[in-house]
Structure formats: C-alpha cells, structure tokens
Tab-separated table of C-alpha atoms in Angstrom:
chain	number	residue	atom	x	y	z
G	90	MET	CA	27.441	141.264	58.123
G	91	PRO	CA	28.971	138.686	60.476
G	92	PHE	CA	29.387	135.184	59.256
G	93	PHE	CA	28.564	132.170	61.438
G	94	SER	CA	29.347	128.541	60.709
G	95	LEU	CA	28.334	125.480	62.708
G	96	HIS	CA	30.570	122.423	62.628
G	97	GLN	CA	29.639	119.192	64.336
G	98	ALA	CA	32.422	117.244	65.997
G	99	GLN	CA	32.073	114.506	68.600
G	100	GLN	CA	28.363	115.275	69.079
G	101	CYS	CA	29.056	118.934	69.900
G	102	PHE	CA	28.677	122.188	67.887
G	103	PHE	CA	31.342	124.923	67.816
G	104	LEU	CA	30.624	128.548	66.892
G	105	HIS	CA	33.023	130.816	65.013
G	106	SER	CA	32.499	134.570	64.802
G	107	PRO	CA	34.759	137.549	63.945
G	108	LYS	CA	32.951	139.762	66.518
G	109	PRO	CA	32.491	139.482	70.302
G	110	LEU	CA	29.697	137.123	71.219
G	111	SER	CA	28.035	139.707	73.444
G	112	LYS	CA	26.855	141.533	70.316
G	113	PHE	CA	25.095	138.468	69.006
G	114	PRO	CA	22.277	137.190	71.257
G	115	ARG	CA	21.602	134.380	68.793
G	116	ALA	CA	25.142	133.115	69.309
G	117	ARG	CA	24.551	132.759	73.052
G	118	THR	CA	21.466	130.698	72.233
G	119	LEU	CA	23.513	128.468	69.981
G	120	PHE	CA	26.078	127.888	72.722
G	121	PHE	CA	23.290	127.018	75.169
G	122	LEU	CA	21.928	124.473	72.698
G	123	CYS	CA	25.430	123.089	72.200
G	124	SER	CA	25.890	122.506	75.930
G	125	LYS	CA	22.435	120.969	76.317
G	126	MET	CA	22.947	118.588	73.409
G	127	SER	CA	26.291	117.480	74.825
G	128	SER	CA	24.680	116.775	78.191
G	129	ASN	CA	21.867	114.797	76.597
G	130	SER	CA	24.299	112.681	74.613
G	131	ASN	CA	26.039	111.639	77.842
G	132	SER	CA	22.760	110.735	79.517
G	133	LEU	CA	21.848	108.496	76.588
G	134	GLN	CA	25.046	106.459	76.866
G	135	ASN	CA	24.439	102.764	76.344
G	136	TYR	CA	24.979	101.360	79.847
G	137	PRO	CA	24.535	97.637	80.582
G	138	THR	CA	21.153	96.555	81.934
G	139	PRO	CA	20.977	94.953	85.399
G	140	LEU	CA	19.470	91.472	85.349
G	141	SER	CA	18.374	91.199	88.986
G	142	PRO	CA	15.286	93.067	90.264
G	143	PRO	CA	15.463	96.493	91.930
G	144	LEU	CA	15.151	96.748	95.695
G	145	PRO	CA	11.626	95.869	96.908
G	146	SER	CA	9.668	98.805	98.346
G	147	ILE	CA	9.197	96.937	101.627
G	148	SER	CA	12.957	96.860	102.224
G	149	LYS	CA	13.412	100.591	102.834
G	150	ASP	CA	11.572	100.863	106.152
G	151	ILE	CA	12.696	97.449	107.388
G	152	GLU	CA	16.343	98.139	106.604
G	153	LEU	CA	16.139	101.509	108.368
G	154	ALA	CA	14.740	99.863	111.486
G	155	ARG	CA	17.446	97.206	111.360
G	156	ALA	CA	20.171	99.813	111.002
G	157	MET	CA	18.891	101.709	114.039
G	158	SER	CA	18.731	98.504	116.061
G	159	ALA	CA	22.278	97.565	115.020
G	160	SER	CA	23.566	101.003	116.002
G	161	SER	CA	22.045	100.588	119.454
G	162	LYS	CA	23.471	97.075	119.884
G	163	SER	CA	26.868	98.112	118.564
G	164	SER	CA	27.153	100.988	121.045
G	165	LEU	CA	26.915	98.470	123.906
G	166	PHE	CA	29.074	95.746	122.363
G	167	GLY	CA	32.341	94.519	123.822
G	168	LEU	CA	34.467	91.555	122.770
G	169	SER	CA	34.676	88.605	125.135
G	170	ARG	CA	37.008	85.626	125.198
G	171	SER	CA	34.246	83.421	123.755
G	172	ASP	CA	34.202	85.600	120.602
G	173	ILE	CA	37.863	84.871	119.819
G	174	LEU	CA	38.482	82.088	117.301
G	175	TYR	CA	42.253	82.476	116.916
G	176	GLU	CA	45.017	84.789	118.070
G	177	ASP	CA	48.774	85.118	117.721
G	178	GLU	CA	51.137	88.078	117.750
G	179	TRP	CA	50.153	89.062	114.190
G	180	LEU	CA	46.448	88.204	113.854
G	181	ILE	CA	43.238	87.950	115.792
G	182	ALA	CA	40.149	86.193	114.388
G	183	VAL	CA	36.702	86.945	115.782
G	184	ASN	CA	33.278	85.325	115.488
G	185	LYS	CA	31.245	88.423	114.589
G	186	PRO	CA	27.702	88.350	115.961
G	187	GLN	CA	24.708	89.065	113.766
G	188	GLY	CA	23.553	92.693	113.862
G	189	ILE	CA	26.932	94.196	114.844
G	190	TYR	CA	28.961	96.467	112.532
G	191	CYS	CA	32.496	95.477	111.492
G	192	ASP	CA	33.924	98.794	112.624
G	193	THR	CA	32.486	98.152	116.090
G	194	ILE	CA	34.393	94.863	116.240
G	195	LEU	CA	37.601	96.618	115.211
G	196	ALA	CA	37.135	99.388	117.775
G	197	SER	CA	36.591	96.858	120.575
G	198	VAL	CA	39.838	94.951	119.988
G	199	PRO	CA	42.234	97.321	121.862
G	200	ARG	CA	40.089	97.193	124.993
G	201	PHE	CA	39.875	93.398	124.797
G	202	LEU	CA	43.647	93.028	124.365
G	203	SER	CA	44.320	95.375	127.287
G	204	ASP	CA	41.881	93.598	129.569
G	205	SER	CA	43.237	90.166	128.681
G	206	ALA	CA	46.942	91.069	128.875
G	207	PRO	CA	48.988	89.537	131.732
G	208	SER	CA	49.939	91.946	134.513
G	209	ASP	CA	53.653	91.802	133.630
G	210	ARG	CA	52.856	92.977	130.099
G	211	LEU	CA	50.761	95.827	131.470
G	212	CYS	CA	53.703	96.958	133.558
G	213	GLU	CA	55.777	97.284	130.411
G	214	GLY	CA	53.179	99.575	128.872
G	215	ASN	CA	49.909	99.224	127.042
G	216	GLN	CA	50.812	97.081	124.052
G	217	ALA	CA	47.291	97.329	122.573
G	218	SER	CA	47.646	101.096	122.103
G	219	THR	CA	50.687	100.609	119.827
G	220	LEU	CA	49.097	98.043	117.538
G	221	GLU	CA	48.200	98.968	113.941
G	222	LEU	CA	44.855	97.216	113.653
G	223	HIS	CA	43.229	96.590	110.264
G	224	LEU	CA	40.203	94.646	109.048
G	225	ALA	CA	41.433	91.944	106.674
G	226	ASN	CA	37.877	91.146	105.578
G	227	ARG	CA	34.469	92.718	106.059
G	228	LEU	CA	31.047	91.188	106.661
G	229	ASP	CA	27.635	92.742	106.182
G	230	ARG	CA	25.926	94.082	109.288
G	231	ASP	CA	23.631	91.068	109.664
G	232	THR	CA	26.111	88.422	108.508
G	233	SER	CA	27.773	86.533	111.347
G	234	GLY	CA	31.011	84.571	111.343
G	235	VAL	CA	34.759	84.747	110.797
G	236	MET	CA	36.430	88.161	110.737
G	237	VAL	CA	40.208	88.533	110.715
G	238	ILE	CA	41.995	91.573	112.125
G	239	THR	CA	45.703	92.140	111.574
G	240	LYS	CA	47.975	93.813	114.124
G	241	SER	CA	50.399	95.648	111.810
G	242	HIS	CA	50.436	97.506	108.496
G	243	LYS	CA	52.886	95.015	107.005
G	244	VAL	CA	50.799	91.952	107.849
G	245	ALA	CA	47.681	93.762	106.643
G	246	SER	CA	49.164	94.437	103.220
G	247	VAL	CA	50.167	90.786	102.782
G	248	LEU	CA	46.765	89.438	103.807
G	249	VAL	CA	44.779	91.985	101.781
G	250	LYS	CA	46.826	90.996	98.737
G	251	ALA	CA	45.942	87.345	99.397
G	252	PHE	CA	42.231	88.218	99.448
G	253	THR	CA	42.576	90.300	96.279
G	254	ASN	CA	44.381	87.506	94.426
G	255	HIS	CA	41.780	84.889	95.477
G	256	LYS	CA	44.298	83.037	97.649
G	257	VAL	CA	41.850	82.858	100.560
G	258	GLN	CA	39.222	80.115	100.509
G	259	LYS	CA	35.900	81.137	102.071
G	260	THR	CA	32.816	79.146	102.990
G	261	TYR	CA	29.423	80.459	104.080
G	262	VAL	CA	26.203	78.785	105.195
G	263	ALA	CA	22.802	80.285	104.316
G	264	PHE	CA	19.186	79.379	105.001
G	265	CYS	CA	17.080	80.140	101.933
G	266	ILE	CA	13.395	80.079	100.995
G	267	GLY	CA	12.448	79.490	97.373
G	268	SER	CA	12.429	76.967	94.562
G	269	ALA	CA	14.741	74.069	95.336
G	270	PRO	CA	17.501	73.632	92.749
G	271	LYS	CA	17.588	70.388	90.778
G	272	SER	CA	21.363	69.978	91.193
G	273	GLU	CA	23.242	69.461	94.444
G	274	ARG	CA	26.131	71.611	93.266
G	275	ILE	CA	25.787	74.812	91.240
G	276	THR	CA	28.388	77.288	90.024
G	277	ILE	CA	27.114	80.652	88.867
G	278	LYS	CA	29.185	83.270	87.021
G	279	SER	CA	27.904	86.794	86.394
G	280	GLY	CA	28.729	90.456	86.411
G	281	HIS	CA	28.399	92.676	89.485
G	282	GLY	CA	27.973	96.411	89.881
G	283	ARG	CA	25.894	99.375	91.033
G	284	SER	CA	22.849	100.433	89.043
G	285	LYS	CA	22.082	104.091	88.345
G	286	PHE	CA	20.212	104.274	91.668
G	287	GLY	CA	23.210	102.987	93.640
G	288	ALA	CA	21.926	99.490	94.437
G	289	TRP	CA	24.111	96.430	93.896
G	290	ARG	CA	22.768	94.291	91.032
G	291	VAL	CA	23.592	91.215	88.982
G	292	TYR	CA	24.751	91.917	85.416
G	293	ALA	CA	25.423	89.644	82.472
G	294	ALA	CA	28.786	87.896	82.427
G	295	GLY	CA	29.284	89.382	78.977
G	296	ASP	CA	29.029	92.891	80.437
G	297	VAL	CA	32.142	92.508	82.624
G	298	GLY	CA	34.414	95.480	81.987
G	299	ARG	CA	31.671	97.793	80.720
G	300	LYS	CA	31.195	101.189	82.307
G	301	LEU	CA	28.300	101.885	84.697
G	302	PRO	CA	26.428	105.172	85.326
G	303	GLY	CA	28.468	106.118	88.406
G	304	GLY	CA	31.781	105.716	86.585
G	305	SER	CA	32.652	102.251	87.922
G	306	ILE	CA	32.709	99.122	85.781
G	307	VAL	CA	30.971	95.749	85.859
G	308	ARG	CA	33.207	93.216	87.627
G	309	ASP	CA	33.187	89.447	87.499
G	310	MET	CA	31.432	87.460	90.261
G	311	GLU	CA	31.511	83.689	90.797
G	312	THR	CA	29.987	81.500	93.519
G	313	THR	CA	29.622	77.744	93.934
G	314	PHE	CA	26.712	76.427	96.017
G	315	GLU	CA	26.319	73.018	97.643
G	316	VAL	CA	22.808	72.063	98.688
G	317	LEU	CA	22.932	70.606	102.214
G	318	SER	CA	19.225	70.039	102.773
G	319	ILE	CA	15.795	70.682	101.270
G	320	ASN	CA	12.849	70.781	103.676
G	321	GLY	CA	14.873	68.901	106.255
G	322	GLN	CA	15.718	66.108	103.833
G	323	GLN	CA	18.984	65.137	102.159
G	324	ASN	CA	22.350	64.329	103.663
G	325	TYR	CA	24.476	66.932	105.369
G	326	LYS	CA	28.055	66.893	104.087
G	327	GLU	CA	31.152	68.098	105.875
G	328	GLN	CA	33.386	70.652	104.176
G	329	SER	CA	36.126	68.068	103.667
G	330	GLU	CA	33.833	65.721	101.731
G	331	CYS	CA	34.148	65.956	97.971
G	332	MET	CA	30.869	65.906	96.154
G	333	GLU	CA	30.816	63.424	93.295
G	334	ASP	CA	27.590	64.725	91.808
G	335	GLU	CA	27.755	66.431	88.451
G	336	GLU	CA	28.102	70.184	88.826
G	337	HIS	CA	25.639	72.473	87.099
G	338	SER	CA	27.216	75.664	85.731
G	339	ILE	CA	25.304	78.840	84.959
G	340	VAL	CA	26.773	81.755	83.028
G	341	VAL	CA	24.383	84.666	83.470
G	342	GLU	CA	23.412	86.441	80.244
G	343	GLU	CA	19.712	87.208	80.733
G	344	LYS	CA	17.145	87.850	83.444
G	345	ALA	CA	16.169	84.869	85.557
G	346	VAL	CA	12.710	83.410	85.036
G	347	THR	CA	10.934	82.889	88.367
G	348	ASP	CA	7.773	80.842	88.781
G	349	VAL	CA	5.773	82.893	91.296
G	350	ASP	CA	3.285	80.055	91.752
G	351	ALA	CA	5.909	77.435	92.586
G	352	ASN	CA	6.024	75.925	96.052
G	353	LYS	CA	8.556	77.499	98.393
G	354	ASP	CA	11.093	75.155	99.948
G	355	GLU	CA	13.429	75.552	102.916
G	356	ILE	CA	16.946	75.179	101.536
G	357	LEU	CA	20.189	75.054	103.489
G	358	VAL	CA	23.214	75.770	101.303
G	359	ARG	CA	26.939	76.157	101.693
G	360	ALA	CA	28.476	78.823	99.466
G	361	PHE	CA	32.030	79.062	98.149
G	362	PRO	CA	32.539	82.593	96.759
G	363	ARG	CA	35.565	82.788	94.500
G	364	SER	CA	35.424	86.563	94.140
G	365	GLY	CA	34.643	88.866	97.034
G	366	ARG	CA	32.038	91.293	95.719
G	367	THR	CA	29.684	93.239	97.958
G	368	HIS	CA	26.513	91.208	98.738
G	369	GLN	CA	27.755	88.519	96.345
G	370	ILE	CA	26.121	85.468	97.935
G	371	ARG	CA	22.906	87.367	98.638
G	372	LEU	CA	22.665	88.521	95.012
G	373	HIS	CA	23.379	85.088	93.576
G	374	CYS	CA	20.837	83.412	95.871
G	375	GLN	CA	18.252	85.939	94.689
G	376	TYR	CA	19.082	85.329	91.032
G	377	LEU	CA	18.891	81.536	91.445
G	378	GLY	CA	15.401	81.786	92.907
G	379	PHE	CA	16.117	80.953	96.551
G	380	PRO	CA	16.814	84.254	98.369
G	381	ILE	CA	18.102	84.114	101.930
G	382	ARG	CA	15.475	84.055	104.664
G	383	GLY	CA	15.075	87.509	106.178
G	384	ASP	CA	17.020	89.236	103.379
G	385	VAL	CA	14.300	91.712	102.414
G	386	LYS	CA	16.730	93.763	100.337
G	387	TYR	CA	17.054	90.878	97.886
G	388	GLU	CA	13.506	89.457	97.984
G	389	GLY	CA	14.015	87.157	100.963
G	390	VAL	CA	10.906	86.471	103.048
G	391	TYR	CA	10.322	88.725	106.055
G	392	GLU	CA	7.630	86.480	107.495
G	393	TRP	CA	7.759	82.708	107.374
G	394	LYS	CA	5.488	80.208	109.097
G	395	GLY	CA	4.079	82.786	111.478
G	396	ARG	CA	7.407	84.316	112.461
G	397	THR	CA	9.135	87.534	111.374
G	398	TYR	CA	12.883	87.592	110.731
G	399	GLU	CA	14.768	90.719	111.762
G	400	ALA	CA	17.989	89.799	109.945
G	401	HIS	CA	19.137	87.654	107.060
G	402	GLU	CA	20.479	84.191	107.849
G	403	LEU	CA	23.971	84.117	106.369
G	404	HIS	CA	27.054	82.936	108.276
G	405	ALA	CA	30.742	83.188	107.329
G	406	GLU	CA	31.693	79.644	108.293
G	407	SER	CA	35.427	79.484	107.565
G	408	LEU	CA	38.527	81.071	106.079
G	409	THR	CA	41.536	79.092	104.852
G	410	PHE	CA	44.769	80.861	103.885
G	411	GLN	CA	48.527	80.831	104.189
G	412	HIS	CA	49.658	82.600	107.345
G	413	PRO	CA	51.099	85.974	106.214
G	414	VAL	CA	54.181	85.606	108.463
G	415	THR	CA	54.852	81.917	109.130
G	416	GLY	CA	53.631	80.657	105.761
G	417	PHE	CA	51.836	77.720	107.363
G	418	PRO	CA	48.290	76.859	106.203
G	419	LEU	CA	45.659	78.213	108.579
G	420	LEU	CA	41.997	77.188	108.826
G	421	ILE	CA	39.727	79.354	110.982
G	422	GLN	CA	36.180	78.150	111.614
G	423	ALA	CA	33.298	79.805	113.435
G	424	PRO	CA	30.654	77.767	115.278
G	425	LEU	CA	27.355	77.579	113.435
G	426	PRO	CA	24.597	79.940	114.625
G	427	LEU	CA	21.408	78.529	116.141
G	428	TRP	CA	19.355	78.681	112.928
G	429	ALA	CA	21.972	76.596	111.070
G	430	SER	CA	22.585	74.068	113.830
G	431	GLN	CA	18.831	73.556	114.228
G	432	ALA	CA	18.459	72.909	110.497
G	433	LEU	CA	21.260	70.361	110.594
G	434	GLN	CA	19.831	68.740	113.710
G	435	LEU	CA	16.676	67.909	111.761
G	436	LEU	CA	18.800	65.772	109.438
G	437	THR	CA	20.101	63.597	112.275
G	438	ASP	CA	16.837	63.153	114.183
C-alpha cells in the first residue's frame, strides 16, 4: 500500500509517493489544493492601506471626454515663437498649454526649429533632423507651464540626473476650492504609490519602502505650500520673498478628516514639490482638504459658481537648475495663465 506524507513548508504542501502520481487520483487533488492554498496566501499579503480616497465615480466619464478633447487639440497643435521661454544650442524650454500632451510638444519641436532656422543654416542641411530630442520633465495633460527639452543624449542624461537627485527647484501655482488652511506655509510628507486598482494614492510616511500589489513600492513624497490668497484676501508674495511665518509640518500617518459641512473657500497656493512623483501636488492638495478646481480625479469641483471647469487649474511656474553644459544657474519662468493672473489681480484692485 503506497505511503503518502504531507509536509508544510513556507505555506505550501509537498507530496511524496513511491508510485507515479497518475495512479493516485487523490494525489492530484492534493496537488490542486497545494497550488490553491499558495495562491491564496499571496493574495492575503499584508499590503499598506492607501490614505486618500479612491477615484470618484464622476471622474471616469469626465476624464474620458477630456482625453478625447486633448487628442483632438493635440493633433492640430504646432509650436510658435510665443511658446518658447528659452533656447540655446543644448536646450529649449516651452510654455506648455493646458490640454496638450507632452509627447505632442516634443513631436512639434523639429518642425519649429526647421521653420525658424536662418536660410544659411538650411542650406547646410536640416539641423533639426539630426537632433536627439528628449523630454527633461513631464507635465500632466491639463497642467500648463515650463517644459524643458534637451537636444542631445548627453545633455539629457545630465539633466535627468539633476531631476532625480532633487537638484532642480520647481514652483507651481494652483487654484483650489476647499477648507482654507490655518497656516500660510505648510510642508506635507507622505508616501506615494499605486493602489491595487492602479490609481495613484497617498500612503502613510511610515509605509515608504513597503511593497504594493503591482510589485512596486511606496515612495516618499514631500511638498511645501505657500498660501497666496483666500477668497481674494491676503497679500500676494513674489517667489523671491522669504516667508517669516512659522511653517506647519504634516507627516501623514492616517486618513485625513474632512468636514463636509465646512464652508468652501477659494485658495490660491504656490507649491514647491521636493520630490517629483506622479500627480504629487494634486494628491497633496486633496489630502489637505483643498483639491484643485476642476480636478475631478482628486475630488476637485467640476462646477463652481455656475460655471463648469473642463480642466484642472495647475501651472508649472518655474524651474531653477544648473545649466548641464555651462554650469551657470538658470531660472526659467512661464507667464501665469488667465485664471491665476485674474486671481492675483483681485488682490491689487
């Protein structure tokens, strides 16, 4: 009579038998159970819990419509001289419009360079066709502002390394609707990663380094916010001004508590992201209780004061870094969009 023994090791059972398994139907059943138990143990792995809400149901249809609109606009887009913020033989910086994809900007650069080249350079050959163009930074579809494109692989590698090592200083401006913060300057530190459904979420700072369902890990995320105005009140401050107010620091370890009955304020903020995580500013604004106007993916209002907003109001205001070739400090600024300049105009009226 055959002898079977079951040994448990690392949450899996192994079967030993002196005869071929085909003669023992029960053995096949045991192996099936072994495989199923192993699979279940993986599914029950203790993953970190996201602390920001899941995507609102309203966002799916609105985001689809926005994506289709952006595709249509992008197919007709071409760079003009007014879009160029800076150019030299190694870099070109562009003021990306809202609702245009980054890859569309990149694809339009060769045509722009060819059209703007002097006739003597055209006689020597099409220089634009030999350039090795790379995006040094990316912006979300509906985020406007500074985008830098490098013209060679070597320059690209230097600048990408600068971004990775947090050597590039970035500022953004956002128009938010929500509960006004009590401090004029806030620094928030948290984790960042994809949930099991693929959406970007805020995680606890203590979860940084832990594995997520898709195989990635929770990464650190840090942003400082300066409040520029609340409901048209409060003084606007230039970037160069140093705020003397006491800074309020938040280290995220639990879900945010939001007062749904609280009055909603119009808040203009400037953001200084230290890390460069996907949707970082949008996620942190949501967690702090003042999501960006029009950002339906992260609980921003779609309708406000009788008007609908077809895009979120976030603008990449400036980039400051050491030039990858000359080594000189370089500040690139994009003009403020209409929604931001109008908000600031209210402060001076």
